[in-house]
Amino acid sequence: MKITWSKNLFSCTYKLFESGKPIGYLINRTFSNTYEATILGEKYTFLSQGFFKQNTKIIDREKNTVVGKIVYNTWMNGATITIDDNKFLWKFDNIWNTKWSLVNKQGERIIFQGSSGHGKIISELENPLYLMCGLYVTNYNWQTASIAIAAMIPIWITLFS
């Protein structure tokens, strides 16, 4: 499975494409801990919880049931994604955070490459929810890092002026 995605600079919506045809989206609700995702007709909600021990519930919107969870490591540079009984490890694969992957215990991989505006996904697995989770975790980490930097700017200005 080969997927591309794009997002405009000030948009909250990632659009996903396969062979140039739209197949889904991931929307970050501004000032909310909720993301909405649709891929190949399947609809999900990602609901983040916690402050120091952050985690995210993955909810099937059609059935209104929790189908998985994401648990982030302390430094937000890794996560464990559990869907049904399948576990995946999410991690960045380079220091620029432009390449990342999901890997299960069988060694099957989903490879992601991109920036905040566009990218591509190559998957050995057919479950579209796994693809969405990989994109969601990355966006969540980018957003968390941006908030942390924005919160630190006034402190740095005060300390160094």
Short mmCIF file of C-alpha atoms in Angstrom, two decimals:
data_model
loop_
_atom_site.label_atom_id
_atom_site.label_comp_id
_atom_site.label_asym_id
_atom_site.label_seq_id
_atom_site.Cartn_x
_atom_site.Cartn_y
_atom_site.Cartn_z
CA MET A 1 0.00 0.00 0.00
CA LYS A 2 1.42 3.41 -1.01
CA ILE A 3 -0.28 6.52 0.34
CA THR A 4 0.58 10.20 0.05
CA TRP A 5 -0.70 12.97 2.28
CA SER A 6 -0.75 16.75 2.26
CA LYS A 7 -1.65 19.57 4.61
CA ASN A 8 -1.76 23.31 3.94
CA LEU A 9 0.33 25.59 6.16
CA PHE A 10 -2.41 26.86 8.48
CA SER A 11 -4.81 23.97 7.97
CA CYS A 12 -5.77 21.44 10.65
CA THR A 13 -6.55 18.76 8.05
CA TYR A 14 -4.27 16.10 6.61
CA LYS A 15 -5.64 14.75 3.32
CA LEU A 16 -4.68 11.20 2.31
CA PHE A 17 -4.45 9.92 -1.27
CA GLU A 18 -3.85 6.60 -3.01
CA SER A 19 -2.87 6.85 -6.68
CA GLY A 20 -3.95 10.51 -6.58
CA LYS A 21 -7.48 9.70 -5.37
CA PRO A 22 -8.70 10.97 -1.97
CA ILE A 23 -9.11 8.13 0.55
CA GLY A 24 -9.28 9.90 3.90
CA TYR A 25 -8.37 12.70 6.24
CA LEU A 26 -7.12 13.44 9.74
CA ILE A 27 -8.52 16.57 11.39
CA ASN A 28 -7.16 18.20 14.52
CA ARG A 29 -9.93 20.06 16.31
CA THR A 30 -8.27 23.33 17.40
CA PHE A 31 -7.91 23.71 21.18
CA SER A 32 -9.20 20.18 21.63
CA ASN A 33 -7.73 16.86 22.67
CA THR A 34 -9.70 15.17 19.89
CA TYR A 35 -8.77 14.27 16.32
CA GLU A 36 -11.20 12.86 13.77
CA ALA A 37 -10.03 10.43 11.12
CA THR A 38 -11.63 8.81 8.12
CA ILE A 39 -9.84 6.36 5.86
CA LEU A 40 -11.40 4.15 3.18
CA GLY A 41 -14.83 4.73 4.71
CA GLU A 42 -13.79 3.81 8.26
CA LYS A 43 -14.31 6.56 10.85
CA TYR A 44 -12.28 6.96 14.04
CA THR A 45 -11.74 9.43 16.87
CA PHE A 46 -8.41 9.82 18.65
CA LEU A 47 -9.04 11.08 22.20
CA SER A 48 -5.93 12.10 24.17
CA GLN A 49 -5.85 12.01 27.95
CA GLY A 50 -3.41 12.70 30.77
CA PHE A 51 -0.69 15.25 31.34
CA PHE A 52 2.43 13.51 32.62
CA LYS A 53 1.43 10.00 31.53
CA GLN A 54 -0.20 10.75 28.20
CA ASN A 55 -2.23 8.23 26.26
CA THR A 56 -4.78 8.23 23.48
CA LYS A 57 -7.91 6.12 23.02
CA ILE A 58 -8.77 5.05 19.47
CA ILE A 59 -12.55 4.98 19.06
CA ASP A 60 -14.53 3.47 16.18
CA ARG A 61 -17.13 6.20 15.51
CA GLU A 62 -19.57 3.84 13.79
CA LYS A 63 -19.74 1.38 16.71
CA ASN A 64 -18.81 3.89 19.44
CA THR A 65 -16.30 1.42 20.89
CA VAL A 66 -12.66 1.71 21.89
CA VAL A 67 -10.63 -0.35 19.40
CA GLY A 68 -7.14 0.58 20.57
CA LYS A 69 -4.85 2.80 22.56
CA ILE A 70 -1.61 4.70 22.20
CA VAL A 71 0.79 5.09 25.12
CA TYR A 72 3.61 7.62 24.73
CA ASN A 73 7.00 7.26 26.34
CA THR A 74 8.19 9.91 28.77
CA TRP A 75 10.19 11.99 26.26
CA MET A 76 7.58 11.76 23.46
CA ASN A 77 10.09 10.16 21.09
CA GLY A 78 8.35 6.80 21.02
CA ALA A 79 4.96 5.22 21.50
CA THR A 80 3.27 1.84 21.75
CA ILE A 81 0.13 1.43 19.68
CA THR A 82 -2.20 -1.44 20.57
CA ILE A 83 -5.12 -2.26 18.26
CA ASP A 84 -7.06 -5.40 19.13
CA ASP A 85 -4.19 -7.67 20.19
CA ASN A 86 -1.66 -6.22 17.74
CA LYS A 87 1.15 -4.10 19.21
CA PHE A 88 3.25 -1.67 17.22
CA LEU A 89 6.21 0.43 18.24
CA TRP A 90 6.28 3.94 16.78
CA LYS A 91 9.60 5.79 16.52
CA PHE A 92 11.41 8.47 14.56
CA ASP A 93 14.07 7.01 12.26
CA ASN A 94 16.26 10.08 11.82
CA ILE A 95 17.32 13.08 13.91
CA TRP A 96 15.37 15.55 11.75
CA ASN A 97 12.10 13.74 12.54
CA THR A 98 11.24 13.49 8.84
CA LYS A 99 11.25 9.68 8.76
CA TRP A 100 9.40 7.43 11.19
CA SER A 101 7.98 3.94 11.31
CA LEU A 102 5.62 1.50 12.96
CA VAL A 103 6.94 -2.02 13.54
CA ASN A 104 5.10 -5.02 15.00
CA LYS A 105 6.65 -8.05 16.71
CA GLN A 106 6.61 -9.98 13.40
CA GLY A 107 8.87 -7.29 11.93
CA GLU A 108 6.22 -5.95 9.56
CA ARG A 109 6.79 -2.24 8.96
CA ILE A 110 4.94 0.84 7.91
CA ILE A 111 7.38 3.50 6.75
CA PHE A 112 6.54 7.20 6.82
CA GLN A 113 8.46 10.09 5.32
CA GLY A 114 7.49 13.73 5.30
CA SER A 115 7.24 17.11 6.93
CA SER A 116 4.36 19.06 8.38
CA GLY A 117 3.06 19.81 4.84
CA HIS A 118 3.29 16.58 2.85
CA GLY A 119 4.63 13.06 2.86
CA LYS A 120 4.28 9.44 1.88
CA ILE A 121 3.50 6.14 3.57
CA ILE A 122 4.64 2.71 2.42
CA SER A 123 3.01 -0.22 4.18
CA GLU A 124 3.42 -3.98 4.16
CA LEU A 125 0.10 -4.18 6.03
CA GLU A 126 -3.37 -3.60 4.63
CA ASN A 127 -5.15 -2.30 7.76
CA PRO A 128 -5.71 1.44 7.10
CA LEU A 129 -6.10 2.22 10.81
CA TYR A 130 -2.41 1.43 11.35
CA LEU A 131 -1.49 4.04 8.73
CA MET A 132 -3.69 6.62 10.39
CA CYS A 133 -2.19 5.90 13.82
CA GLY A 134 1.33 6.48 12.52
CA LEU A 135 0.36 9.83 11.03
CA TYR A 136 -1.62 10.80 14.14
CA VAL A 137 1.24 10.07 16.58
CA THR A 138 3.67 12.10 14.49
CA ASN A 139 1.33 15.08 14.27
CA TYR A 140 0.61 14.81 18.00
CA ASN A 141 4.36 14.91 18.76
CA TRP A 142 4.97 17.84 16.40
CA GLN A 143 2.10 19.74 18.01
CA THR A 144 3.28 18.96 21.56
CA ALA A 145 6.81 20.12 20.69
CA SER A 146 5.46 23.36 19.18
CA ILE A 147 3.44 24.09 22.32
CA ALA A 148 6.46 23.40 24.54
CA ILE A 149 8.65 25.74 22.48
CA ALA A 150 5.98 28.47 22.51
CA ALA A 151 5.65 28.12 26.29
CA MET A 152 9.42 28.41 26.76
CA ILE A 153 9.91 31.58 24.67
CA PRO A 154 8.74 34.01 27.41
CA ILE A 155 10.97 32.24 29.94
CA TRP A 156 14.00 32.46 27.64
CA ILE A 157 13.31 36.13 26.93
CA THR A 158 13.05 36.87 30.66
CA LEU A 159 16.22 34.93 31.50
CA PHE A 160 18.38 36.35 28.74
CA SER A 161 17.27 39.98 28.63
#
